[in-house]
XYZ file of C-alpha atoms in Angstrom:
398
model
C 54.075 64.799 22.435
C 55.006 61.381 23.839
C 52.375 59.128 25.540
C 54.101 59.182 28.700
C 53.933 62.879 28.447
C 50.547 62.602 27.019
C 48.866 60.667 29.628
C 50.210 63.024 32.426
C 48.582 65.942 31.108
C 45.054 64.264 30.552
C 45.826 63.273 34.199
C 47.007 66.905 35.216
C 44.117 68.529 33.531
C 41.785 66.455 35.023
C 42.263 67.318 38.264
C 42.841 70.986 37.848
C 46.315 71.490 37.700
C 47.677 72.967 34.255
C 50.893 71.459 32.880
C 53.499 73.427 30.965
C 53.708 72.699 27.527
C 56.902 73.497 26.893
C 59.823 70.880 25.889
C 61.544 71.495 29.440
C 57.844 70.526 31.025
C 58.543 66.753 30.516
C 59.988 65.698 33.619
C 58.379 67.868 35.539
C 54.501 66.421 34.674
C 55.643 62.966 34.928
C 57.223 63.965 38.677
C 53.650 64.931 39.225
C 51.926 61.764 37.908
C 54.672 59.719 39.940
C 53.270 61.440 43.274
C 50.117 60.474 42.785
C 50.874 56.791 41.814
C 53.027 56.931 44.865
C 49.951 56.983 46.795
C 48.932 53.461 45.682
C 50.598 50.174 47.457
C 50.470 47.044 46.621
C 49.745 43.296 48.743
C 53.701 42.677 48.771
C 54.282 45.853 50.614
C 50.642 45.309 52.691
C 51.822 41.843 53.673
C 54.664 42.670 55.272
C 53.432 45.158 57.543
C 52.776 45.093 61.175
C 50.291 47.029 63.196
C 49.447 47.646 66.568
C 46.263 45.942 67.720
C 43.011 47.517 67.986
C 42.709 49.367 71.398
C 39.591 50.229 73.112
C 37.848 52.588 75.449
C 35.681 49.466 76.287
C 36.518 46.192 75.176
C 33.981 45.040 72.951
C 31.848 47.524 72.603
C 33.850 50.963 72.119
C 36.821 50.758 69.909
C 39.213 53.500 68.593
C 37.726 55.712 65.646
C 34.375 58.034 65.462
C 31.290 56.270 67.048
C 27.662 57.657 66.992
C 25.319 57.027 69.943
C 21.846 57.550 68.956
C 18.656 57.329 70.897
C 15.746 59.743 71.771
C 15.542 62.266 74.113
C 15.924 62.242 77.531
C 16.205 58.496 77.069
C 19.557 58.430 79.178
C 21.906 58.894 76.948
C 24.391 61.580 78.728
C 24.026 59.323 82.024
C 25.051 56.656 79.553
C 28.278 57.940 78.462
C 29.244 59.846 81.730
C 29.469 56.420 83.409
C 31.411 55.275 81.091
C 33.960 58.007 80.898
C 34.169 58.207 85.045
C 34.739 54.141 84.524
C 37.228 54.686 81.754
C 38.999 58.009 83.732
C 38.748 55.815 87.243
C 39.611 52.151 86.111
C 36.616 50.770 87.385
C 33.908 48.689 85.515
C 31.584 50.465 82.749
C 27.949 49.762 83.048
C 28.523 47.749 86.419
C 30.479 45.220 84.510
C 32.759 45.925 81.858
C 36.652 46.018 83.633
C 38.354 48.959 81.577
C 41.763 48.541 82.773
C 43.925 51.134 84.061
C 42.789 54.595 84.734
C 43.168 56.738 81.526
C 41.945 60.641 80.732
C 39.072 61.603 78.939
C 37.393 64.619 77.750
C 33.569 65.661 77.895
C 32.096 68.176 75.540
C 29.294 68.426 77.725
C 26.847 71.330 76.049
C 23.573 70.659 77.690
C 24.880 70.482 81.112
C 26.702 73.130 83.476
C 28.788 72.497 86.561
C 26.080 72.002 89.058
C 24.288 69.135 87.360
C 27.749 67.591 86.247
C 28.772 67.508 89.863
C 25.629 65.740 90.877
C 26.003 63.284 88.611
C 28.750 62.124 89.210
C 28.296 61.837 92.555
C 25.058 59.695 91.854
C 27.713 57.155 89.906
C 30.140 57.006 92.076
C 28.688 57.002 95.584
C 31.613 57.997 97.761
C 34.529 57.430 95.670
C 35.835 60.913 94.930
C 35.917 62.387 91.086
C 39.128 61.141 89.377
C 41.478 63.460 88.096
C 41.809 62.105 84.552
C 38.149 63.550 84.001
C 38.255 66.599 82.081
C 34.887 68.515 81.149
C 34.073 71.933 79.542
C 30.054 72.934 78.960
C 30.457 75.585 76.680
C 32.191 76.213 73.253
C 31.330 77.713 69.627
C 30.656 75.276 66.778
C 33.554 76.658 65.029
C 35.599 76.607 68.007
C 35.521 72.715 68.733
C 38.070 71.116 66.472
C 40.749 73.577 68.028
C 40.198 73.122 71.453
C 40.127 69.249 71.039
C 43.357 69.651 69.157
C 44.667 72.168 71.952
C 43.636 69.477 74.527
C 45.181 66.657 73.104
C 48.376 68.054 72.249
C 48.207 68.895 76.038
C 47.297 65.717 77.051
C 48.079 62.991 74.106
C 47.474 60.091 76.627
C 43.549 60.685 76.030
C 42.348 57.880 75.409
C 38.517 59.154 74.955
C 36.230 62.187 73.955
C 32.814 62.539 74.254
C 30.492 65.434 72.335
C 27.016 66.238 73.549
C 25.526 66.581 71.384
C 25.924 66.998 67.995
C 23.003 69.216 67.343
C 25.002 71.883 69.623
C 28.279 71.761 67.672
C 26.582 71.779 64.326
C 27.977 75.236 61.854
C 25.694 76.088 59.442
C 25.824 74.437 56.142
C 28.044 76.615 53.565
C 26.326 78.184 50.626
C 25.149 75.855 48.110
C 25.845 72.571 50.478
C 23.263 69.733 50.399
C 22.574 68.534 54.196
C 24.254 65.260 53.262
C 27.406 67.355 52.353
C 27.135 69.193 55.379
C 26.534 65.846 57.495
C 29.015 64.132 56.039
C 31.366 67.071 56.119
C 30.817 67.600 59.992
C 30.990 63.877 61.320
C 34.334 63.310 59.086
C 35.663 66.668 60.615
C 35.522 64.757 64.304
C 36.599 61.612 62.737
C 39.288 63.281 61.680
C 40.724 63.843 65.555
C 40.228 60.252 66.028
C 42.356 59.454 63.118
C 45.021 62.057 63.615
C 45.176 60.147 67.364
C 45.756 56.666 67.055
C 43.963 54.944 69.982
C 41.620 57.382 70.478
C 37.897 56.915 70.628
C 35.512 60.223 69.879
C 32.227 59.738 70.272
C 29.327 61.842 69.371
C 25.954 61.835 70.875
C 22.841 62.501 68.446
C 19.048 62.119 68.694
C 17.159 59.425 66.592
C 14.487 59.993 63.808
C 10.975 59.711 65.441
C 9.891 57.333 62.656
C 10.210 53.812 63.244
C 12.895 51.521 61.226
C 13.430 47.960 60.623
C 17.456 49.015 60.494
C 18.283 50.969 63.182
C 21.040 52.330 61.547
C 18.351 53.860 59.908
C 16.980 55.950 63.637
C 19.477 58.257 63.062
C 18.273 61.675 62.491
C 19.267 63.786 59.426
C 20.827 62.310 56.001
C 23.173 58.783 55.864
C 25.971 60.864 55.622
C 26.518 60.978 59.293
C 26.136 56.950 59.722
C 28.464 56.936 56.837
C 31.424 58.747 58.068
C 31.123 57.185 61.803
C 32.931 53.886 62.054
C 30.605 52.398 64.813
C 27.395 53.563 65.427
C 25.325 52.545 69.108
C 21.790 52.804 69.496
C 19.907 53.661 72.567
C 16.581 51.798 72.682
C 14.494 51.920 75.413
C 10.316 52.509 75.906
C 9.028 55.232 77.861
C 8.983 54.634 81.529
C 10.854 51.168 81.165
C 13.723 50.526 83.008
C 14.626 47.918 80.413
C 16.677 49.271 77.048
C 18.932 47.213 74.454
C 21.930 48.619 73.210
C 22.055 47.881 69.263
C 25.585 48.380 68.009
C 27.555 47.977 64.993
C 30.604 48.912 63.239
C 33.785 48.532 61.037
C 35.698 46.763 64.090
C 32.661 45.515 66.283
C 30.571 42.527 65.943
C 26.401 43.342 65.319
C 24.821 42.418 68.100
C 22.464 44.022 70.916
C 23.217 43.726 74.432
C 20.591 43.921 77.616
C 20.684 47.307 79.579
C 18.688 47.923 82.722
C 18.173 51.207 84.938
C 18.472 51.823 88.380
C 17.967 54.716 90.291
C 19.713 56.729 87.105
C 22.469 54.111 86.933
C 22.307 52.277 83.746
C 24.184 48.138 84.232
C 24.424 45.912 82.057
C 21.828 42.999 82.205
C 24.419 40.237 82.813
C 28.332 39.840 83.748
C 29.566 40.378 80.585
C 29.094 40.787 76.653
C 27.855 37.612 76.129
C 24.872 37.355 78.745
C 24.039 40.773 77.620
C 22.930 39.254 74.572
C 21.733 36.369 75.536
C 19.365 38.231 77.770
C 18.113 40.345 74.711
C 17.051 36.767 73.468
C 15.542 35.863 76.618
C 13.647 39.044 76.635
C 12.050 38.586 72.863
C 11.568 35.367 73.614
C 9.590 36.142 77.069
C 7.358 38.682 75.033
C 6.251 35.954 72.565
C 5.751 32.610 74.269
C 4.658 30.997 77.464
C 6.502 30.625 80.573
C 7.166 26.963 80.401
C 8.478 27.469 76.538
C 10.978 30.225 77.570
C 12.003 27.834 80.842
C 12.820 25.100 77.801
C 14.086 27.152 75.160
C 16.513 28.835 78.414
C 17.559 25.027 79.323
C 17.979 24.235 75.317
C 20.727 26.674 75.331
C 22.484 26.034 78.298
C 23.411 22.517 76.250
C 25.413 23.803 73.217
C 25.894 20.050 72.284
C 22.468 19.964 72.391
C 20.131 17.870 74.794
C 17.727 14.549 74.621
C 14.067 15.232 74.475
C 13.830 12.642 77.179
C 15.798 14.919 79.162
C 13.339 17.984 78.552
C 10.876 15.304 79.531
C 12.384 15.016 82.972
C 13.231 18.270 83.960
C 9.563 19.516 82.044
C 7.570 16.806 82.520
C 5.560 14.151 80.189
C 4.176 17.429 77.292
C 7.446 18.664 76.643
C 7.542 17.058 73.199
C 4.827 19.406 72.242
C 6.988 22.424 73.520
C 9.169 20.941 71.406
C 7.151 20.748 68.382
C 6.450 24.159 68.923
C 9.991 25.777 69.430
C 11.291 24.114 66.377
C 8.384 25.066 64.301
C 8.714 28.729 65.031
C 12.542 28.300 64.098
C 13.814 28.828 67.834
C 15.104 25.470 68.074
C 17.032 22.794 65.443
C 16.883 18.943 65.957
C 20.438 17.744 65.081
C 19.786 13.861 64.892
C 16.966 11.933 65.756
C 15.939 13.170 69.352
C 18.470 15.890 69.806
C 17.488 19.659 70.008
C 19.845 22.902 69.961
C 19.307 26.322 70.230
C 18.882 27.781 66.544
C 20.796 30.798 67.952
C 23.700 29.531 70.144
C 27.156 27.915 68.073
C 26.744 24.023 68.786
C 29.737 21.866 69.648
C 31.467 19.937 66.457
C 29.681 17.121 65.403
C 32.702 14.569 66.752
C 31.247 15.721 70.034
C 27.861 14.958 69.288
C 27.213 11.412 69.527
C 23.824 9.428 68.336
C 21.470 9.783 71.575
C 20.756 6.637 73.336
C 17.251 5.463 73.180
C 15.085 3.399 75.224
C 14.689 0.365 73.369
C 10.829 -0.808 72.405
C 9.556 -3.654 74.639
C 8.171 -5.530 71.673
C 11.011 -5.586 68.643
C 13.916 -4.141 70.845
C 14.441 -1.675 68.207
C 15.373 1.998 69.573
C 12.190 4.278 70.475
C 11.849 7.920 69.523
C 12.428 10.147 72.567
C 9.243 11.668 71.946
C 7.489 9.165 71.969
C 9.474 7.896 75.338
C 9.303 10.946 76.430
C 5.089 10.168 76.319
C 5.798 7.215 78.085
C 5.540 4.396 75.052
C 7.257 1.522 75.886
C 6.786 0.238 72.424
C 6.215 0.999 68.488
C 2.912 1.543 66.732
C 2.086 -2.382 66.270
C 4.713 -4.394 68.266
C 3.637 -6.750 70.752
C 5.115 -7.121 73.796
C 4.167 -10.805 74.253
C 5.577 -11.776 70.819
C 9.231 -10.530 71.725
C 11.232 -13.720 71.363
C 13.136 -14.228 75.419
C 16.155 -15.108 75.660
C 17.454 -17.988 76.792
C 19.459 -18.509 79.935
Protein backbone atom coordinates (compact mmCIF):
# COMPACT_ATOMS: atom_id res chain seq x y z
CA UNK A 1 0.00 0.00 0.00
CA UNK A 2 1.38 3.43 -0.92
CA UNK A 3 1.52 6.29 1.67
CA UNK A 4 -0.71 8.38 -0.25
CA UNK A 5 -3.07 5.52 -0.17
CA UNK A 6 -2.05 4.81 3.31
CA UNK A 7 -2.73 8.04 4.88
CA UNK A 8 -6.29 8.21 3.30
CA UNK A 9 -7.43 5.22 4.93
CA UNK A 10 -6.10 6.13 8.53
CA UNK A 11 -8.03 9.33 7.57
CA UNK A 12 -11.18 7.36 6.22
CA UNK A 13 -11.24 5.08 9.16
CA UNK A 14 -11.06 7.66 11.46
CA UNK A 15 -13.97 9.24 10.76
CA UNK A 16 -16.14 6.27 10.11
CA UNK A 17 -16.16 5.73 6.64
CA UNK A 18 -14.58 2.27 5.44
CA UNK A 19 -12.35 2.36 2.36
CA UNK A 20 -12.14 -0.44 -0.18
CA UNK A 21 -9.13 -2.27 -0.16
CA UNK A 22 -9.01 -3.35 -3.33
CA UNK A 23 -6.31 -2.19 -6.11
CA UNK A 24 -9.20 -0.24 -8.06
CA UNK A 25 -9.92 1.62 -4.44
CA UNK A 26 -6.93 4.01 -5.00
CA UNK A 27 -8.37 6.87 -6.60
CA UNK A 28 -11.35 6.64 -5.17
CA UNK A 29 -9.98 7.18 -1.21
CA UNK A 30 -7.73 9.85 -2.27
CA UNK A 31 -11.03 11.66 -4.10
CA UNK A 32 -12.32 11.40 -0.59
CA UNK A 33 -9.31 12.84 1.30
CA UNK A 34 -9.21 15.67 -1.51
CA UNK A 35 -12.90 16.72 -0.36
CA UNK A 36 -12.08 17.16 2.85
CA UNK A 37 -8.81 19.16 2.25
CA UNK A 38 -10.99 21.10 -0.08
CA UNK A 39 -12.62 22.45 2.87
CA UNK A 40 -9.47 24.28 4.05
CA UNK A 41 -8.40 27.85 2.37
CA UNK A 42 -5.66 29.57 2.64
CA UNK A 43 -4.69 33.77 3.34
CA UNK A 44 -4.03 34.15 -0.59
CA UNK A 45 -7.51 33.09 -1.37
CA UNK A 46 -8.88 34.98 2.15
CA UNK A 47 -7.14 38.15 1.01
CA UNK A 48 -8.69 38.59 -1.94
CA UNK A 49 -12.12 38.35 -0.92
CA UNK A 50 -14.76 40.90 -0.48
CA UNK A 51 -17.71 40.92 1.82
CA UNK A 52 -20.63 42.80 2.44
CA UNK A 53 -20.51 44.89 5.60
CA UNK A 54 -21.98 44.00 8.78
CA UNK A 55 -25.75 44.99 8.83
CA UNK A 56 -27.78 45.60 11.81
CA UNK A 57 -31.20 45.51 13.34
CA UNK A 58 -29.81 48.41 15.54
CA UNK A 59 -26.71 50.02 14.86
CA UNK A 60 -24.47 49.38 17.56
CA UNK A 61 -26.05 47.38 19.64
CA UNK A 62 -27.92 44.50 17.58
CA UNK A 63 -25.99 43.08 14.75
CA UNK A 64 -26.76 40.13 12.37
CA UNK A 65 -26.22 36.53 13.97
CA UNK A 66 -27.89 34.78 17.26
CA UNK A 67 -28.03 37.22 20.29
CA UNK A 68 -29.16 36.24 23.87
CA UNK A 69 -31.03 38.77 26.05
CA UNK A 70 -30.89 37.79 29.56
CA UNK A 71 -32.35 39.34 32.63
CA UNK A 72 -34.82 38.24 35.42
CA UNK A 73 -38.26 38.01 35.41
CA UNK A 74 -40.70 40.35 34.82
CA UNK A 75 -37.79 42.76 34.67
CA UNK A 76 -39.06 44.19 31.20
CA UNK A 77 -37.61 42.27 28.98
CA UNK A 78 -40.58 41.48 26.32
CA UNK A 79 -41.46 45.39 26.55
CA UNK A 80 -37.77 45.62 25.75
CA UNK A 81 -37.66 43.87 22.56
CA UNK A 82 -41.27 44.70 21.34
CA UNK A 83 -40.14 48.34 21.12
CA UNK A 84 -37.55 47.55 19.35
CA UNK A 85 -39.11 45.37 16.74
CA UNK A 86 -42.25 48.06 16.28
CA UNK A 87 -39.06 50.65 15.85
CA UNK A 88 -37.26 48.31 13.52
CA UNK A 89 -40.86 47.20 11.54
CA UNK A 90 -41.92 51.21 11.64
CA UNK A 91 -38.54 53.09 10.95
CA UNK A 92 -38.71 55.03 13.90
CA UNK A 93 -36.10 55.32 16.78
CA UNK A 94 -35.45 52.18 19.21
CA UNK A 95 -35.42 52.98 22.84
CA UNK A 96 -36.45 56.74 22.12
CA UNK A 97 -33.21 57.24 20.36
CA UNK A 98 -31.62 54.86 18.22
CA UNK A 99 -32.73 55.93 14.23
CA UNK A 100 -33.14 52.34 12.57
CA UNK A 101 -33.51 53.39 9.11
CA UNK A 102 -36.08 52.34 6.80
CA UNK A 103 -39.01 50.30 7.80
CA UNK A 104 -38.12 46.53 7.55
CA UNK A 105 -40.29 43.17 8.71
CA UNK A 106 -39.83 41.30 11.66
CA UNK A 107 -41.13 38.33 13.32
CA UNK A 108 -42.19 37.74 17.10
CA UNK A 109 -42.29 34.33 18.64
CA UNK A 110 -44.23 35.70 21.30
CA UNK A 111 -45.15 32.49 23.76
CA UNK A 112 -46.09 34.17 26.94
CA UNK A 113 -48.37 36.61 25.44
CA UNK A 114 -51.79 36.26 23.40
CA UNK A 115 -53.47 38.79 21.15
CA UNK A 116 -55.11 40.92 23.72
CA UNK A 117 -52.03 41.88 25.69
CA UNK A 118 -49.95 42.17 22.35
CA UNK A 119 -52.45 44.69 21.11
CA UNK A 120 -52.18 46.74 24.24
CA UNK A 121 -48.83 46.97 24.07
CA UNK A 122 -48.30 48.17 21.32
CA UNK A 123 -50.56 50.67 21.58
CA UNK A 124 -48.79 51.82 24.92
CA UNK A 125 -45.47 52.29 22.46
CA UNK A 126 -46.79 53.83 19.91
CA UNK A 127 -49.43 56.26 21.15
CA UNK A 128 -51.51 56.97 18.07
CA UNK A 129 -49.42 55.89 15.30
CA UNK A 130 -51.18 52.81 13.94
CA UNK A 131 -49.39 49.11 14.05
CA UNK A 132 -47.09 48.78 10.99
CA UNK A 133 -47.60 46.16 8.65
CA UNK A 134 -44.08 44.72 8.57
CA UNK A 135 -44.90 43.37 12.22
CA UNK A 136 -45.58 39.83 12.14
CA UNK A 137 -46.42 37.86 15.51
CA UNK A 138 -47.65 34.29 16.32
CA UNK A 139 -48.16 33.24 20.34
CA UNK A 140 -48.29 29.74 20.00
CA UNK A 141 -46.12 26.91 18.45
CA UNK A 142 -44.57 23.35 19.49
CA UNK A 143 -40.87 23.19 20.40
CA UNK A 144 -40.36 20.93 17.58
CA UNK A 145 -42.36 22.96 15.36
CA UNK A 146 -40.23 26.29 15.50
CA UNK A 147 -37.34 25.86 13.14
CA UNK A 148 -39.98 25.07 10.30
CA UNK A 149 -42.19 27.76 10.66
CA UNK A 150 -39.25 30.30 10.87
CA UNK A 151 -37.95 28.65 7.74
CA UNK A 152 -41.62 28.70 6.20
CA UNK A 153 -41.72 32.45 7.15
CA UNK A 154 -38.66 33.50 5.77
CA UNK A 155 -38.79 31.83 2.60
CA UNK A 156 -42.13 33.81 2.51
CA UNK A 157 -40.75 36.84 3.45
CA UNK A 158 -36.70 36.80 2.92
CA UNK A 159 -36.58 40.65 3.46
CA UNK A 160 -36.80 39.89 7.39
CA UNK A 161 -34.51 41.53 8.71
CA UNK A 162 -35.29 40.37 12.52
CA UNK A 163 -36.78 37.53 14.78
CA UNK A 164 -37.46 37.55 18.16
CA UNK A 165 -38.19 34.17 20.51
CA UNK A 166 -39.84 34.49 23.88
CA UNK A 167 -38.60 32.79 25.49
CA UNK A 168 -36.39 30.15 25.28
CA UNK A 169 -37.62 28.15 28.17
CA UNK A 170 -40.98 27.73 25.97
CA UNK A 171 -39.27 26.41 22.82
CA UNK A 172 -36.95 24.15 24.71
CA UNK A 173 -37.43 19.91 23.37
CA UNK A 174 -36.41 17.68 25.77
CA UNK A 175 -32.87 16.62 25.89
CA UNK A 176 -32.35 13.23 23.77
CA UNK A 177 -31.39 10.11 25.61
CA UNK A 178 -28.05 10.11 27.01
CA UNK A 179 -27.48 14.11 26.26
CA UNK A 180 -25.64 16.18 28.92
CA UNK A 181 -27.63 19.66 29.41
CA UNK A 182 -24.60 21.38 27.89
CA UNK A 183 -25.17 19.16 24.74
CA UNK A 184 -28.65 19.90 24.77
CA UNK A 185 -27.93 23.80 25.34
CA UNK A 186 -25.55 24.00 23.00
CA UNK A 187 -27.47 21.86 20.57
CA UNK A 188 -30.68 24.14 20.87
CA UNK A 189 -29.09 27.76 20.72
CA UNK A 190 -26.86 26.57 17.53
CA UNK A 191 -30.19 25.14 16.02
CA UNK A 192 -31.57 29.06 15.99
CA UNK A 193 -28.21 30.26 15.10
CA UNK A 194 -28.42 28.27 12.43
CA UNK A 195 -31.53 30.48 10.75
CA UNK A 196 -29.45 33.43 11.32
CA UNK A 197 -26.65 31.98 9.39
CA UNK A 198 -28.62 30.36 6.63
CA UNK A 199 -30.03 34.32 6.30
CA UNK A 200 -27.39 36.63 5.84
CA UNK A 201 -28.45 39.93 7.50
CA UNK A 202 -30.63 38.54 9.74
CA UNK A 203 -30.65 39.06 13.46
CA UNK A 204 -32.52 36.18 15.79
CA UNK A 205 -32.68 36.87 19.06
CA UNK A 206 -33.65 34.78 21.95
CA UNK A 207 -34.95 35.89 25.23
CA UNK A 208 -33.84 33.81 28.46
CA UNK A 209 -34.00 34.33 32.24
CA UNK A 210 -30.75 34.90 34.33
CA UNK A 211 -29.28 32.64 37.14
CA UNK A 212 -30.50 34.03 40.56
CA UNK A 213 -26.91 33.88 41.87
CA UNK A 214 -24.91 36.84 41.62
CA UNK A 215 -21.71 37.08 39.13
CA UNK A 216 -18.80 39.25 38.73
CA UNK A 217 -19.18 38.31 34.69
CA UNK A 218 -22.41 38.71 33.65
CA UNK A 219 -21.98 36.54 30.96
CA UNK A 220 -22.01 34.36 33.70
CA UNK A 221 -26.23 35.41 34.78
CA UNK A 222 -27.24 33.29 32.26
CA UNK A 223 -29.23 30.43 33.40
CA UNK A 224 -28.39 26.77 32.53
CA UNK A 225 -24.79 25.47 31.22
CA UNK A 226 -22.13 27.90 28.99
CA UNK A 227 -23.20 26.16 26.15
CA UNK A 228 -25.91 28.58 25.38
CA UNK A 229 -23.49 31.81 25.85
CA UNK A 230 -21.24 29.80 23.70
CA UNK A 231 -23.19 29.26 20.62
CA UNK A 232 -24.85 32.96 20.74
CA UNK A 233 -22.66 35.50 19.02
CA UNK A 234 -23.80 38.52 21.21
CA UNK A 235 -25.24 38.16 24.35
CA UNK A 236 -27.35 41.46 26.22
CA UNK A 237 -28.04 41.62 29.72
CA UNK A 238 -30.97 43.13 31.39
CA UNK A 239 -29.99 44.64 34.75
CA UNK A 240 -32.19 46.46 36.67
CA UNK A 241 -33.22 46.45 40.79
CA UNK A 242 -36.58 45.83 41.88
CA UNK A 243 -38.84 48.78 41.72
CA UNK A 244 -36.09 51.02 39.97
CA UNK A 245 -36.81 52.69 37.02
CA UNK A 246 -33.08 52.80 36.34
CA UNK A 247 -31.43 49.46 34.46
CA UNK A 248 -28.00 49.14 32.43
CA UNK A 249 -27.86 47.20 29.47
CA UNK A 250 -24.48 45.04 29.60
CA UNK A 251 -23.69 43.74 26.14
CA UNK A 252 -21.10 41.93 24.37
CA UNK A 253 -20.27 39.99 21.41
CA UNK A 254 -18.21 38.69 18.38
CA UNK A 255 -19.10 42.03 16.33
CA UNK A 256 -20.03 44.50 19.27
CA UNK A 257 -17.87 46.49 21.46
CA UNK A 258 -18.24 45.56 25.63
CA UNK A 259 -19.73 48.17 27.07
CA UNK A 260 -23.02 48.97 29.20
CA UNK A 261 -25.32 51.58 28.25
CA UNK A 262 -27.94 53.67 30.67
CA UNK A 263 -31.67 52.54 30.37
CA UNK A 264 -34.51 54.29 32.15
CA UNK A 265 -38.39 53.42 32.44
CA UNK A 266 -41.30 55.32 31.92
CA UNK A 267 -44.70 54.53 32.23
CA UNK A 268 -43.65 50.85 30.62
CA UNK A 269 -41.56 52.58 27.95
CA UNK A 270 -38.00 51.74 28.36
CA UNK A 271 -35.40 55.05 26.57
CA UNK A 272 -32.29 55.18 26.53
CA UNK A 273 -30.56 57.46 29.19
CA UNK A 274 -28.95 59.83 26.64
CA UNK A 275 -29.11 60.68 22.69
CA UNK A 276 -27.11 58.10 21.64
CA UNK A 277 -24.56 55.12 22.34
CA UNK A 278 -22.08 57.10 23.69
CA UNK A 279 -24.00 59.14 26.52
CA UNK A 280 -25.57 55.90 27.32
CA UNK A 281 -22.39 54.94 28.65
CA UNK A 282 -21.19 57.73 29.87
CA UNK A 283 -24.24 57.95 32.05
CA UNK A 284 -23.54 54.34 33.42
CA UNK A 285 -20.25 56.12 34.66
CA UNK A 286 -22.02 58.97 36.00
CA UNK A 287 -24.33 56.70 37.80
CA UNK A 288 -21.37 54.49 39.63
CA UNK A 289 -19.75 57.36 40.16
CA UNK A 290 -22.91 59.20 41.90
CA UNK A 291 -23.31 56.00 44.18
CA UNK A 292 -19.72 56.32 45.51
CA UNK A 293 -18.71 59.94 46.00
CA UNK A 294 -19.99 63.32 46.94
CA UNK A 295 -21.88 65.68 44.93
CA UNK A 296 -19.21 68.22 44.38
CA UNK A 297 -16.67 65.18 43.29
CA UNK A 298 -19.14 63.82 40.65
CA UNK A 299 -19.82 67.78 39.50
CA UNK A 300 -15.69 67.68 38.94
CA UNK A 301 -15.09 64.35 37.78
CA UNK A 302 -18.46 65.30 35.12
CA UNK A 303 -16.45 68.68 34.13
CA UNK A 304 -12.97 66.50 33.97
CA UNK A 305 -14.47 64.68 31.16
CA UNK A 306 -16.08 67.14 29.25
CA UNK A 307 -12.13 68.28 28.54
CA UNK A 308 -10.68 65.23 26.69
CA UNK A 309 -7.40 67.31 26.37
CA UNK A 310 -7.64 67.52 29.79
CA UNK A 311 -8.10 70.74 32.03
CA UNK A 312 -5.85 73.09 34.54
CA UNK A 313 -6.44 72.57 38.18
CA UNK A 314 -6.65 76.31 38.32
CA UNK A 315 -9.53 75.97 36.18
CA UNK A 316 -11.34 73.37 38.58
CA UNK A 317 -10.37 76.05 41.06
CA UNK A 318 -12.58 78.58 39.35
CA UNK A 319 -15.47 76.86 38.36
CA UNK A 320 -15.16 74.72 42.10
CA UNK A 321 -13.78 77.06 44.13
CA UNK A 322 -10.39 77.45 46.35
CA UNK A 323 -10.62 73.10 47.82
CA UNK A 324 -10.78 71.69 44.56
CA UNK A 325 -7.18 70.50 44.71
CA UNK A 326 -8.26 68.19 47.41
CA UNK A 327 -11.12 66.82 45.10
CA UNK A 328 -8.43 66.41 43.09
CA UNK A 329 -6.23 64.52 45.29
CA UNK A 330 -9.00 62.42 45.86
CA UNK A 331 -10.25 61.52 42.25
CA UNK A 332 -6.81 60.61 41.19
CA UNK A 333 -6.13 58.56 44.18
CA UNK A 334 -9.15 56.38 43.71
CA UNK A 335 -7.94 55.98 39.96
CA UNK A 336 -10.93 58.12 38.45
CA UNK A 337 -8.73 60.71 37.24
CA UNK A 338 -4.86 60.82 35.55
CA UNK A 339 -2.61 63.98 35.78
CA UNK A 340 -0.93 64.18 32.32
CA UNK A 341 1.82 66.90 33.09
CA UNK A 342 2.33 68.95 35.90
CA UNK A 343 -1.19 70.53 36.68
CA UNK A 344 -3.22 68.81 34.05
CA UNK A 345 -6.01 66.22 34.91
CA UNK A 346 -8.04 63.77 32.47
CA UNK A 347 -10.61 61.47 32.89
CA UNK A 348 -8.96 57.90 33.50
CA UNK A 349 -11.92 56.62 31.42
CA UNK A 350 -12.47 58.98 28.43
CA UNK A 351 -9.64 58.67 25.15
CA UNK A 352 -7.52 62.01 25.62
CA UNK A 353 -6.48 64.11 22.65
CA UNK A 354 -2.74 63.29 21.17
CA UNK A 355 -0.16 64.66 23.09
CA UNK A 356 0.80 67.38 20.07
CA UNK A 357 -2.47 68.82 21.29
CA UNK A 358 -1.62 68.94 24.73
CA UNK A 359 0.59 71.70 25.47
CA UNK A 360 2.60 72.40 28.97
CA UNK A 361 -0.14 74.41 31.12
CA UNK A 362 0.69 77.92 31.81
CA UNK A 363 1.38 78.74 35.35
CA UNK A 364 1.17 81.69 37.45
CA UNK A 365 4.57 82.64 38.04
CA UNK A 366 5.83 82.91 41.98
CA UNK A 367 6.07 86.55 43.20
CA UNK A 368 9.42 85.91 44.81
CA UNK A 369 11.84 83.82 42.16
CA UNK A 370 9.44 84.21 39.09
CA UNK A 371 9.70 80.60 38.66
CA UNK A 372 6.25 78.84 37.54
CA UNK A 373 3.84 77.86 40.60
CA UNK A 374 2.02 74.56 40.89
CA UNK A 375 -1.68 75.01 40.07
CA UNK A 376 -2.47 73.54 43.24
CA UNK A 377 -0.89 75.42 45.06
CA UNK A 378 -2.34 78.60 42.91
CA UNK A 379 -5.23 77.13 42.93
CA UNK A 380 -4.89 77.71 47.17
CA UNK A 381 -4.11 81.06 46.44
CA UNK A 382 0.01 81.04 46.96
CA UNK A 383 1.48 83.67 45.27
CA UNK A 384 4.84 82.25 45.99
CA UNK A 385 7.15 79.01 46.77
CA UNK A 386 7.84 77.48 50.16
CA UNK A 387 10.81 80.05 51.12
CA UNK A 388 10.90 82.82 48.44
CA UNK A 389 10.64 86.27 49.43
CA UNK A 390 8.77 88.59 47.78
CA UNK A 391 10.90 91.61 48.80
CA UNK A 392 14.15 89.93 47.63
CA UNK A 393 12.87 89.57 43.89
CA UNK A 394 15.44 91.61 42.01
CA UNK A 395 12.96 94.71 39.88
CA UNK A 396 13.58 95.46 36.87
CA UNK A 397 14.81 98.30 35.59
CA UNK A 398 13.01 100.79 33.42
Amino acid sequence: MSGTREAATKILAAHGIDPDTSDTSDASSEEEVSKLLDSIRDGAWLDGQHFPPLRYAVDGLLPEGAALLIGPPKAGKSWLVLDVLLAVASGGRALGALAVGAPRRVLYLAMEDGDRRMQDRCRTLLGDDPIPERFHYVTDVEPMLVRPLLDAFLDRYPDTVLVVVDTLGKVMPPARPGESAYSRDYRVMGHLKGVSDDHPGLSVTVIHHDRKAASEDFIDSVSGTHGLAGAADTIIVLARKRQSDDAVLKVTGRDVPEEEYALKMRDGVWTLDGSTLTDAAAQVRQRADAAELGEKSVAILDYVRQHHEGVRARDVAEEFGGDAHQYLKRLMESGRLIRLVRGLYAAADVPVSEPSEVSEPNEAPCIGCGGPLDPVHAAQGETTHPGCDPAARPRKEA
